[in-house]
mmCIF file of N, CA and C in Angstrom:
data_model
loop_
_atom_site.group_PDB
_atom_site.id
_atom_site.type_symbol
_atom_site.label_atom_id
_atom_site.label_comp_id
_atom_site.label_asym_id
_atom_site.label_seq_id
_atom_site.Cartn_x
_atom_site.Cartn_y
_atom_site.Cartn_z
ATOM 1 N N MET I 7 -35.443 11.602 11.119
ATOM 2 C CA MET I 7 -36.155 12.666 11.434
ATOM 3 C C MET I 7 -36.358 13.800 10.346
ATOM 4 N N LEU I 8 -35.142 13.950 9.616
ATOM 5 C CA LEU I 8 -35.090 14.875 8.574
ATOM 6 C C LEU I 8 -35.926 14.512 7.434
ATOM 7 N N ALA I 9 -36.076 13.050 7.259
ATOM 8 C CA ALA I 9 -36.804 12.511 6.166
ATOM 9 C C ALA I 9 -38.327 12.460 6.442
ATOM 10 N N GLY I 10 -38.630 12.775 7.749
ATOM 11 C CA GLY I 10 -40.071 12.685 8.068
ATOM 12 C C GLY I 10 -40.439 11.189 8.651
ATOM 13 N N ASP I 11 -39.364 10.363 8.655
ATOM 14 C CA ASP I 11 -39.635 9.125 9.352
ATOM 15 C C ASP I 11 -39.321 9.209 11.022
ATOM 16 N N ARG I 12 -39.729 7.943 11.569
ATOM 17 C CA ARG I 12 -39.363 7.874 13.047
ATOM 18 C C ARG I 12 -38.063 8.214 13.375
ATOM 19 N N PHE I 13 -37.609 8.599 14.386
ATOM 20 C CA PHE I 13 -36.093 8.582 14.853
ATOM 21 C C PHE I 13 -35.494 7.202 14.770
ATOM 22 N N SER I 14 -34.387 7.273 13.949
ATOM 23 C CA SER I 14 -33.626 5.901 13.730
ATOM 24 C C SER I 14 -32.217 6.359 13.275
ATOM 25 N N ASP I 15 -31.312 5.394 13.530
ATOM 26 C CA ASP I 15 -30.094 5.470 13.045
ATOM 27 C C ASP I 15 -29.862 4.901 11.729
ATOM 28 N N SER I 16 -30.879 4.288 11.316
ATOM 29 C CA SER I 16 -30.877 3.468 9.962
ATOM 30 C C SER I 16 -32.135 3.864 9.188
ATOM 31 N N PRO I 17 -32.205 5.033 8.690
ATOM 32 C CA PRO I 17 -33.423 5.553 7.927
ATOM 33 C C PRO I 17 -33.591 4.808 6.628
ATOM 34 N N ARG I 18 -34.759 4.556 6.339
ATOM 35 C CA ARG I 18 -35.046 3.907 5.134
ATOM 36 C C ARG I 18 -34.696 4.581 3.779
ATOM 37 N N THR I 19 -34.577 5.970 3.969
ATOM 38 C CA THR I 19 -34.427 6.663 2.611
ATOM 39 C C THR I 19 -32.855 7.047 2.450
ATOM 40 N N ALA I 20 -32.020 6.576 3.505
ATOM 41 C CA ALA I 20 -30.511 6.807 3.466
ATOM 42 C C ALA I 20 -29.755 5.656 2.772
ATOM 43 N N CYS I 21 -28.666 5.781 2.135
ATOM 44 C CA CYS I 21 -27.833 4.992 1.590
ATOM 45 C C CYS I 21 -27.311 4.049 2.732
ATOM 46 N N ALA I 22 -27.550 2.651 2.746
ATOM 47 C CA ALA I 22 -27.063 1.853 3.839
ATOM 48 C C ALA I 22 -25.659 1.838 4.084
ATOM 49 N N ALA I 23 -24.839 1.921 3.013
ATOM 50 C CA ALA I 23 -23.401 1.896 3.367
ATOM 51 C C ALA I 23 -22.889 3.127 3.900
ATOM 52 N N VAL I 24 -23.425 4.376 3.413
ATOM 53 C CA VAL I 24 -23.048 5.531 4.185
ATOM 54 C C VAL I 24 -23.509 5.789 5.333
ATOM 55 N N ALA I 25 -24.679 5.561 5.556
ATOM 56 C CA ALA I 25 -25.361 5.507 6.924
ATOM 57 C C ALA I 25 -24.546 4.583 8.023
ATOM 58 N N ALA I 26 -24.158 3.374 7.475
ATOM 59 C CA ALA I 26 -23.361 2.555 8.397
ATOM 60 C C ALA I 26 -22.086 3.197 8.879
ATOM 61 N N PHE I 27 -21.272 3.635 7.722
ATOM 62 C CA PHE I 27 -20.075 4.419 7.972
ATOM 63 C C PHE I 27 -20.282 5.521 8.908
ATOM 64 N N VAL I 28 -21.248 6.464 8.823
ATOM 65 C CA VAL I 28 -21.344 7.587 9.625
ATOM 66 C C VAL I 28 -21.840 7.120 11.040
ATOM 67 N N ARG I 29 -22.513 6.032 11.179
ATOM 68 C CA ARG I 29 -22.936 5.684 12.562
ATOM 69 C C ARG I 29 -21.605 5.263 13.378
ATOM 70 N N GLY I 30 -20.759 4.671 12.686
ATOM 71 C CA GLY I 30 -19.478 4.196 13.388
ATOM 72 C C GLY I 30 -18.728 5.507 13.563
ATOM 73 N N TYR I 31 -18.520 6.363 12.576
ATOM 74 C CA TYR I 31 -17.947 7.652 12.540
ATOM 75 C C TYR I 31 -18.372 8.479 13.966
ATOM 76 N N ASN I 32 -19.666 8.563 13.842
ATOM 77 C CA ASN I 32 -20.352 9.495 14.897
ATOM 78 C C ASN I 32 -20.077 8.831 16.345
ATOM 79 N N ASP I 33 -19.996 7.625 16.546
ATOM 80 C CA ASP I 33 -19.777 6.937 17.634
ATOM 81 C C ASP I 33 -18.396 7.226 18.247
ATOM 82 N N ALA I 34 -17.494 7.421 17.162
ATOM 83 C CA ALA I 34 -16.079 7.269 17.715
ATOM 84 C C ALA I 34 -15.386 8.671 17.835
ATOM 85 N N ILE I 35 -16.116 9.780 17.091
ATOM 86 C CA ILE I 35 -15.372 11.173 16.909
ATOM 87 C C ILE I 35 -15.753 11.797 18.241
ATOM 88 N N ASP I 36 -14.941 12.846 18.416
ATOM 89 C CA ASP I 36 -15.126 13.802 19.675
ATOM 90 C C ASP I 36 -16.274 14.736 19.417
ATOM 91 N N ASP I 37 -16.870 15.193 20.602
ATOM 92 C CA ASP I 37 -18.088 16.069 20.461
ATOM 93 C C ASP I 37 -18.078 17.274 19.489
ATOM 94 N N SER I 38 -17.017 17.868 19.388
ATOM 95 C CA SER I 38 -16.868 19.019 18.747
ATOM 96 C C SER I 38 -16.850 18.641 17.038
ATOM 97 N N ARG I 39 -16.136 17.673 16.697
ATOM 98 C CA ARG I 39 -16.157 17.462 15.209
ATOM 99 C C ARG I 39 -17.569 16.577 15.033
ATOM 100 N N ARG I 40 -18.236 16.133 16.027
ATOM 101 C CA ARG I 40 -19.492 15.442 15.790
ATOM 102 C C ARG I 40 -20.443 16.462 15.131
ATOM 103 N N GLN I 41 -20.331 17.656 15.499
ATOM 104 C CA GLN I 41 -21.333 18.627 14.898
ATOM 105 C C GLN I 41 -21.204 18.746 13.548
ATOM 106 N N ASP I 42 -20.049 18.528 12.870
ATOM 107 C CA ASP I 42 -19.807 18.645 11.486
ATOM 108 C C ASP I 42 -20.761 17.576 10.819
ATOM 109 N N LEU I 43 -21.200 16.636 11.424
ATOM 110 C CA LEU I 43 -22.018 15.507 10.792
ATOM 111 C C LEU I 43 -23.444 16.004 10.603
ATOM 112 N N PHE I 44 -23.875 16.982 10.945
ATOM 113 C CA PHE I 44 -25.414 17.436 10.850
ATOM 114 C C PHE I 44 -25.570 17.653 9.370
ATOM 115 N N ALA I 45 -24.559 18.388 8.454
ATOM 116 C CA ALA I 45 -24.684 18.611 7.160
ATOM 117 C C ALA I 45 -24.672 17.193 6.484
ATOM 118 N N ILE I 46 -23.711 16.265 6.844
ATOM 119 C CA ILE I 46 -23.927 15.021 6.189
ATOM 120 C C ILE I 46 -25.239 14.170 6.405
ATOM 121 N N ALA I 47 -25.862 14.449 7.545
ATOM 122 C CA ALA I 47 -27.139 13.751 7.922
ATOM 123 C C ALA I 47 -28.170 14.342 6.963
ATOM 124 N N ALA I 48 -28.118 15.716 6.633
ATOM 125 C CA ALA I 48 -28.991 16.232 5.667
ATOM 126 C C ALA I 48 -28.843 15.687 4.242
ATOM 127 N N LEU I 49 -27.664 15.430 3.851
ATOM 128 C CA LEU I 49 -27.403 14.884 2.596
ATOM 129 C C LEU I 49 -27.826 13.367 2.506
ATOM 130 N N LEU I 50 -27.739 12.745 3.472
ATOM 131 C CA LEU I 50 -28.139 11.296 3.629
ATOM 132 C C LEU I 50 -29.703 11.057 3.193
ATOM 133 N N VAL I 51 -30.482 12.100 3.509
ATOM 134 C CA VAL I 51 -31.982 11.827 3.101
ATOM 135 C C VAL I 51 -32.123 11.815 1.717
ATOM 136 N N GLY I 52 -32.638 10.664 1.289
ATOM 137 C CA GLY I 52 -32.952 10.544 -0.103
ATOM 138 C C GLY I 52 -31.776 9.900 -0.816
ATOM 139 N N SER I 53 -30.756 9.389 -0.072
ATOM 140 C CA SER I 53 -29.490 8.873 -0.702
ATOM 141 C C SER I 53 -29.567 7.466 -1.137
ATOM 142 N N SER I 54 -30.658 6.789 -0.803
ATOM 143 C CA SER I 54 -30.625 5.284 -0.949
ATOM 144 C C SER I 54 -30.576 5.022 -2.629
ATOM 145 N N SER I 55 -30.166 4.097 -2.941
ATOM 146 C CA SER I 55 -29.965 3.861 -4.392
ATOM 147 C C SER I 55 -30.020 2.251 -4.760
ATOM 148 N N THR I 56 -29.404 2.023 -6.028
ATOM 149 C CA THR I 56 -29.439 0.506 -6.291
ATOM 150 C C THR I 56 -28.447 -0.247 -5.446
ATOM 151 N N GLN I 57 -28.578 -1.496 -5.395
ATOM 152 C CA GLN I 57 -27.540 -2.367 -4.582
ATOM 153 C C GLN I 57 -26.124 -2.246 -5.311
ATOM 154 N N GLU I 58 -25.985 -2.024 -6.435
ATOM 155 C CA GLU I 58 -24.641 -1.752 -7.023
ATOM 156 C C GLU I 58 -24.059 -0.536 -6.588
ATOM 157 N N GLU I 59 -24.775 0.593 -6.526
ATOM 158 C CA GLU I 59 -24.262 2.004 -6.152
ATOM 159 C C GLU I 59 -24.088 1.886 -4.625
ATOM 160 N N THR I 60 -24.885 1.151 -3.770
ATOM 161 C CA THR I 60 -24.566 1.014 -2.384
ATOM 162 C C THR I 60 -23.353 0.298 -2.279
ATOM 163 N N HIS I 61 -23.039 -0.815 -2.944
ATOM 164 C CA HIS I 61 -21.928 -1.577 -2.695
ATOM 165 C C HIS I 61 -20.753 -0.820 -3.258
ATOM 166 N N ALA I 62 -20.713 0.042 -4.338
ATOM 167 C CA ALA I 62 -19.579 0.881 -4.842
ATOM 168 C C ALA I 62 -19.397 1.932 -3.664
ATOM 169 N N ARG I 63 -20.282 2.503 -3.045
ATOM 170 C CA ARG I 63 -19.991 3.387 -1.907
ATOM 171 C C ARG I 63 -19.481 2.820 -0.793
ATOM 172 N N MET I 64 -19.815 1.608 -0.314
ATOM 173 C CA MET I 64 -19.334 0.813 0.709
ATOM 174 C C MET I 64 -17.918 0.601 0.567
ATOM 175 N N TRP I 65 -17.511 0.157 -0.623
ATOM 176 C CA TRP I 65 -16.076 -0.099 -0.802
ATOM 177 C C TRP I 65 -15.133 1.064 -0.996
ATOM 178 N N ARG I 66 -15.681 2.215 -1.489
ATOM 179 C CA ARG I 66 -14.843 3.419 -1.304
ATOM 180 C C ARG I 66 -14.600 3.841 0.166
ATOM 181 N N LEU I 67 -15.757 3.698 0.921
ATOM 182 C CA LEU I 67 -15.554 4.080 2.301
ATOM 183 C C LEU I 67 -14.452 3.109 3.107
ATOM 184 N N ILE I 68 -14.720 1.866 2.855
ATOM 185 C CA ILE I 68 -13.713 0.888 3.443
ATOM 186 C C ILE I 68 -12.330 1.189 2.817
ATOM 187 N N SER I 69 -12.268 1.347 1.588
ATOM 188 C CA SER I 69 -10.818 1.545 1.137
ATOM 189 C C SER I 69 -10.248 2.957 1.741
ATOM 190 N N PHE I 70 -10.925 3.813 1.871
ATOM 191 C CA PHE I 70 -10.500 5.182 2.586
ATOM 192 C C PHE I 70 -9.935 4.657 4.029
ATOM 193 N N ALA I 71 -10.683 3.908 4.691
ATOM 194 C CA ALA I 71 -10.293 3.387 6.163
ATOM 195 C C ALA I 71 -8.991 2.655 6.054
ATOM 196 N N ARG I 72 -8.989 1.820 5.089
ATOM 197 C CA ARG I 72 -7.772 0.800 4.843
ATOM 198 C C ARG I 72 -6.639 1.557 4.688
ATOM 199 N N ASP I 73 -6.668 2.662 3.771
ATOM 200 C CA ASP I 73 -5.480 3.496 3.616
ATOM 201 C C ASP I 73 -4.941 4.257 4.599
ATOM 202 N N LEU I 74 -5.799 4.357 5.659
ATOM 203 C CA LEU I 74 -5.252 5.029 6.888
ATOM 204 C C LEU I 74 -4.608 4.205 7.789
ATOM 205 N N ARG I 75 -4.607 2.971 7.658
ATOM 206 C CA ARG I 75 -4.076 1.803 8.592
ATOM 207 C C ARG I 75 -2.552 1.600 8.291
ATOM 208 N N PRO I 76 -1.851 1.799 9.169
ATOM 209 C CA PRO I 76 -0.253 1.511 8.980
ATOM 210 C C PRO I 76 -0.229 0.007 8.363
ATOM 211 N N ARG I 77 0.693 -0.282 7.511
ATOM 212 C CA ARG I 77 0.851 -1.526 6.810
ATOM 213 C C ARG I 77 1.352 -2.615 7.663
ATOM 214 N N ARG I 78 2.028 -2.168 8.775
ATOM 215 C CA ARG I 78 2.585 -3.204 9.629
ATOM 216 C C ARG I 78 1.434 -3.769 10.492
ATOM 217 N N LEU I 79 0.285 -3.151 10.624
ATOM 218 C CA LEU I 79 -0.763 -3.752 11.378
ATOM 219 C C LEU I 79 -1.682 -4.602 10.401
ATOM 220 N N GLY I 80 -1.404 -4.871 9.264
ATOM 221 C CA GLY I 80 -2.273 -5.487 8.361
ATOM 222 C C GLY I 80 -3.415 -4.780 7.959
ATOM 223 N N VAL I 81 -4.295 -5.303 7.065
ATOM 224 C CA VAL I 81 -5.432 -4.616 6.359
ATOM 225 C C VAL I 81 -6.587 -4.556 7.289
ATOM 226 N N LEU I 82 -6.602 -3.489 8.005
ATOM 227 C CA LEU I 82 -7.645 -3.158 8.985
ATOM 228 C C LEU I 82 -7.841 -4.275 10.145
ATOM 229 N N GLY I 83 -6.895 -5.173 10.207
ATOM 230 C CA GLY I 83 -7.008 -6.171 11.388
ATOM 231 C C GLY I 83 -8.181 -6.833 11.447
ATOM 232 N N PRO I 84 -8.530 -7.447 12.719
ATOM 233 C CA PRO I 84 -9.679 -8.180 12.864
ATOM 234 C C PRO I 84 -10.970 -7.525 12.835
ATOM 235 N N ARG I 85 -10.854 -6.287 13.162
ATOM 236 C CA ARG I 85 -12.206 -5.460 13.244
ATOM 237 C C ARG I 85 -12.891 -5.505 11.951
ATOM 238 N N LEU I 86 -12.258 -5.760 10.791
ATOM 239 C CA LEU I 86 -12.987 -5.647 9.406
ATOM 240 C C LEU I 86 -13.127 -7.104 8.932
ATOM 241 N N SER I 87 -12.989 -8.088 9.604
ATOM 242 C CA SER I 87 -13.369 -9.359 9.144
ATOM 243 C C SER I 87 -14.582 -9.900 9.442
ATOM 244 N N TYR I 88 -15.451 -9.181 9.627
ATOM 245 C CA TYR I 88 -16.935 -9.553 9.821
ATOM 246 C C TYR I 88 -17.466 -9.999 8.563
ATOM 247 N N GLU I 89 -18.356 -11.059 8.674
ATOM 248 C CA GLU I 89 -19.066 -11.452 7.471
ATOM 249 C C GLU I 89 -19.966 -10.473 6.680
ATOM 250 N N ASP I 90 -20.435 -9.559 7.473
ATOM 251 C CA ASP I 90 -21.586 -8.633 7.052
ATOM 252 C C ASP I 90 -20.753 -7.239 6.545
ATOM 253 N N ASP I 91 -21.078 -7.051 5.311
ATOM 254 C CA ASP I 91 -20.285 -5.873 4.757
ATOM 255 C C ASP I 91 -20.709 -4.486 5.248
ATOM 256 N N LEU I 92 -21.807 -4.425 5.794
ATOM 257 C CA LEU I 92 -22.334 -3.190 6.328
ATOM 258 C C LEU I 92 -21.806 -3.071 7.907
ATOM 259 N N VAL I 93 -21.535 -4.072 8.458
ATOM 260 C CA VAL I 93 -20.862 -4.120 9.896
ATOM 261 C C VAL I 93 -19.197 -3.659 9.515
ATOM 262 N N LYS I 94 -18.634 -4.145 8.377
ATOM 263 C CA LYS I 94 -17.451 -3.642 8.089
ATOM 264 C C LYS I 94 -17.227 -2.235 7.690
ATOM 265 N N CYS I 95 -18.460 -1.817 7.178
ATOM 266 C CA CYS I 95 -18.470 -0.199 6.790
ATOM 267 C C CYS I 95 -18.504 0.594 8.261
ATOM 268 N N GLU I 96 -19.322 0.165 9.140
ATOM 269 C CA GLU I 96 -19.530 0.773 10.286
ATOM 270 C C GLU I 96 -18.102 0.742 11.118
ATOM 271 N N SER I 97 -17.629 -0.329 11.157
ATOM 272 C CA SER I 97 -16.199 -0.540 11.642
ATOM 273 C C SER I 97 -15.162 0.547 10.970
ATOM 274 N N ALA I 98 -15.183 0.463 9.740
ATOM 275 C CA ALA I 98 -14.384 1.493 8.962
ATOM 276 C C ALA I 98 -14.573 2.979 9.423
ATOM 277 N N GLY I 99 -16.019 3.220 9.619
ATOM 278 C CA GLY I 99 -16.274 4.772 10.164
ATOM 279 C C GLY I 99 -15.637 4.935 11.619
ATOM 280 N N ARG I 100 -15.587 3.825 12.487
ATOM 281 C CA ARG I 100 -15.038 4.198 13.744
ATOM 282 C C ARG I 100 -13.460 4.173 13.606
ATOM 283 N N HIS I 101 -13.015 3.389 12.675
ATOM 284 C CA HIS I 101 -11.526 3.546 12.575
ATOM 285 C C HIS I 101 -11.076 4.836 12.070
ATOM 286 N N VAL I 102 -11.780 5.353 11.078
ATOM 287 C CA VAL I 102 -11.556 6.683 10.528
ATOM 288 C C VAL I 102 -11.579 7.703 11.624
ATOM 289 N N ALA I 103 -12.772 7.634 12.324
ATOM 290 C CA ALA I 103 -12.908 8.619 13.485
ATOM 291 C C ALA I 103 -11.715 8.782 14.539
ATOM 292 N N LYS I 104 -11.261 7.397 14.923
ATOM 293 C CA LYS I 104 -10.267 7.400 15.734
ATOM 294 C C LYS I 104 -8.934 8.137 15.237
ATOM 295 N N VAL I 105 -8.564 7.903 14.037
ATOM 296 C CA VAL I 105 -7.431 8.596 13.316
ATOM 297 C C VAL I 105 -7.622 10.038 13.362
ATOM 298 N N ALA I 106 -8.934 10.411 13.075
ATOM 299 C CA ALA I 106 -9.483 11.832 12.835
ATOM 300 C C ALA I 106 -9.250 12.638 14.093
ATOM 301 N N ARG I 107 -9.377 11.867 15.198
ATOM 302 C CA ARG I 107 -9.326 12.650 16.493
ATOM 303 C C ARG I 107 -7.815 13.222 16.707
ATOM 304 N N HIS I 108 -6.948 12.551 16.089
ATOM 305 C CA HIS I 108 -5.495 13.129 16.249
ATOM 306 C C HIS I 108 -4.966 13.740 15.102
ATOM 307 N N HIS I 109 -5.588 13.664 13.901
ATOM 308 C CA HIS I 109 -5.243 14.190 12.673
ATOM 309 C C HIS I 109 -6.508 15.034 12.046
ATOM 310 N N PRO I 110 -6.571 16.363 12.181
ATOM 311 C CA PRO I 110 -7.714 17.061 11.757
ATOM 312 C C PRO I 110 -7.921 16.994 10.222
ATOM 313 N N ARG I 111 -6.716 16.744 9.534
ATOM 314 C CA ARG I 111 -6.688 16.752 8.122
ATOM 315 C C ARG I 111 -7.567 15.488 7.665
ATOM 316 N N VAL I 112 -7.457 14.261 8.424
ATOM 317 C CA VAL I 112 -8.327 13.030 8.317
ATOM 318 C C VAL I 112 -9.855 13.390 8.341
ATOM 319 N N HIS I 113 -10.139 14.227 9.443
ATOM 320 C CA HIS I 113 -11.605 14.599 9.591
ATOM 321 C C HIS I 113 -12.130 15.277 8.404
ATOM 322 N N ALA I 114 -11.367 16.190 7.821
ATOM 323 C CA ALA I 114 -11.664 17.068 6.599
ATOM 324 C C ALA I 114 -11.733 16.047 5.371
ATOM 325 N N GLN I 115 -10.954 15.037 5.263
ATOM 326 C CA GLN I 115 -10.878 14.194 4.142
ATOM 327 C C GLN I 115 -12.231 13.339 4.174
ATOM 328 N N ALA I 116 -12.563 12.922 5.267
ATOM 329 C CA ALA I 116 -13.640 12.031 5.753
ATOM 330 C C ALA I 116 -14.961 12.802 5.425
ATOM 331 N N LEU I 117 -14.998 13.964 5.718
ATOM 332 C CA LEU I 117 -16.201 14.780 5.288
ATOM 333 C C LEU I 117 -16.255 15.036 3.843
ATOM 334 N N ASP I 118 -15.172 15.438 3.101
ATOM 335 C CA ASP I 118 -15.136 15.526 1.782
ATOM 336 C C ASP I 118 -15.462 14.301 0.920
ATOM 337 N N LEU I 119 -15.203 13.068 1.486
ATOM 338 C CA LEU I 119 -15.456 11.987 0.763
ATOM 339 C C LEU I 119 -17.081 11.662 0.890
ATOM 340 N N LEU I 120 -17.480 11.804 2.251
ATOM 341 C CA LEU I 120 -18.903 11.663 2.337
ATOM 342 C C LEU I 120 -19.673 12.570 1.553
ATOM 343 N N GLU I 121 -19.419 13.764 1.304
ATOM 344 C CA GLU I 121 -20.068 14.788 0.689
ATOM 345 C C GLU I 121 -20.021 14.344 -0.914
ATOM 346 N N ALA I 122 -18.908 13.887 -1.409
ATOM 347 C CA ALA I 122 -18.716 13.572 -2.652
ATOM 348 C C ALA I 122 -19.451 12.344 -2.900
ATOM 349 N N LEU I 123 -19.502 11.261 -2.139
ATOM 350 C CA LEU I 123 -20.335 10.109 -2.222
ATOM 351 C C LEU I 123 -21.824 10.468 -2.466
ATOM 352 N N LEU I 124 -22.268 11.422 -1.527
ATOM 353 C CA LEU I 124 -23.622 11.764 -1.458
ATOM 354 C C LEU I 124 -24.064 12.680 -2.676
ATOM 355 N N ALA I 125 -23.031 13.405 -3.182
ATOM 356 C CA ALA I 125 -23.391 14.460 -4.138
ATOM 357 C C ALA I 125 -23.448 13.862 -5.570
ATOM 358 N N GLU I 126 -22.830 12.611 -5.660
ATOM 359 C CA GLU I 126 -22.731 12.013 -6.919
ATOM 360 C C GLU I 126 -24.269 11.635 -7.254
ATOM 361 N N PRO I 127 -24.557 11.789 -8.664
ATOM 362 C CA PRO I 127 -25.937 11.443 -9.067
ATOM 363 C C PRO I 127 -26.155 10.015 -8.836
ATOM 364 N N VAL I 128 -27.210 9.663 -8.338
ATOM 365 C CA VAL I 128 -27.875 8.402 -8.072
ATOM 366 C C VAL I 128 -28.157 7.634 -9.134
ATOM 367 N N ALA I 129 -27.561 6.471 -9.568
ATOM 368 C CA ALA I 129 -27.935 5.858 -10.797
ATOM 369 C C ALA I 129 -29.502 5.422 -10.670
ATOM 370 N N ALA I 130 -30.246 6.004 -11.481
ATOM 371 C CA ALA I 130 -31.688 5.676 -11.570
ATOM 372 C C ALA I 130 -31.842 4.538 -12.421
ATOM 373 N N PRO I 131 -32.615 3.655 -12.265
ATOM 374 C CA PRO I 131 -32.841 2.402 -13.051
ATOM 375 C C PRO I 131 -33.425 2.880 -14.467
ATOM 376 N N VAL I 132 -32.714 2.495 -15.445
ATOM 377 C CA VAL I 132 -33.009 2.731 -16.846
ATOM 378 C C VAL I 132 -34.370 2.062 -17.265
ATOM 379 N N MET I 133 -35.445 2.792 -17.615
ATOM 380 C CA MET I 133 -36.620 2.262 -18.144
ATOM 381 C C MET I 133 -36.538 2.157 -19.598
ATOM 382 N N PRO I 134 -36.840 1.134 -20.150
ATOM 383 C CA PRO I 134 -36.711 0.892 -21.774
ATOM 384 C C PRO I 134 -37.915 1.886 -22.164
ATOM 385 N N GLU I 135 -37.613 2.455 -23.312
ATOM 386 C CA GLU I 135 -38.610 3.369 -23.858
ATOM 387 C C GLU I 135 -39.602 2.672 -24.595
ATOM 388 N N ALA I 136 -40.797 3.053 -24.671
ATOM 389 C CA ALA I 136 -41.896 2.259 -25.290
ATOM 390 C C ALA I 136 -41.629 2.426 -26.720
ATOM 391 N N PRO I 137 -41.831 1.349 -27.553
ATOM 392 C CA PRO I 137 -41.801 1.426 -28.935
ATOM 393 C C PRO I 137 -42.781 2.417 -29.581
ATOM 394 N N GLU I 138 -42.189 3.077 -30.694
ATOM 395 C CA GLU I 138 -43.165 3.977 -31.390
ATOM 396 C C GLU I 138 -44.166 3.237 -31.958
ATOM 397 N N ALA I 139 -45.254 3.681 -32.048
ATOM 398 C CA ALA I 139 -46.551 3.045 -32.708
ATOM 399 C C ALA I 139 -46.083 3.175 -34.295
ATOM 400 N N PRO I 140 -46.348 2.014 -34.956
ATOM 401 C CA PRO I 140 -45.983 2.074 -36.397
ATOM 402 C C PRO I 140 -46.936 3.101 -37.019
ATOM 403 N N GLU I 141 -46.538 3.888 -38.120
ATOM 404 C CA GLU I 141 -47.339 4.804 -38.936
ATOM 405 C C GLU I 141 -48.375 3.915 -39.593
ATOM 406 N N PRO I 142 -49.611 4.520 -39.762
ATOM 407 C CA PRO I 142 -50.518 3.752 -40.404
ATOM 408 C C PRO I 142 -50.214 3.736 -41.909
ATOM 409 N N ALA I 143 -50.326 2.566 -42.538
ATOM 410 C CA ALA I 143 -50.065 2.381 -44.027
ATOM 411 C C ALA I 143 -51.170 3.067 -44.814
ATOM 412 N N LEU I 144 -50.662 3.910 -45.805
ATOM 413 C CA LEU I 144 -51.585 4.477 -46.688
ATOM 414 C C LEU I 144 -51.973 3.630 -47.746
ATOM 415 N N VAL I 145 -53.335 3.536 -47.926
ATOM 416 C CA VAL I 145 -53.896 2.522 -48.982
ATOM 417 C C VAL I 145 -54.180 3.406 -50.182
#
């Protein structure tokens, strides 16, 4: 809605990886902390980028979630063994939210990470410069 699109949890102008993480986080966080996601939603507008940038953001978010998992439970367990990377990212968001409900510091860290990812300049495709026209030869 912020982007002028129809209501959706997968807006076209939003980075698919960050949107997936935020969907999972939103679904698992408590109501009071959910209000903090309004600022993130505003930053998501226009955040879509190249496939490489989306992939880099996705793995930063998944790595953040993995770092919260106690090693004795394995690397995020079976919930992150999906084939679809965006599903992994959404699952990572749910995991971070579950930890954040008990550790306010994690909620702050998650918001900081999301803001940092969305504040980073989006890599615009580099367009080759047009060659300069040769100067006319003086005869």
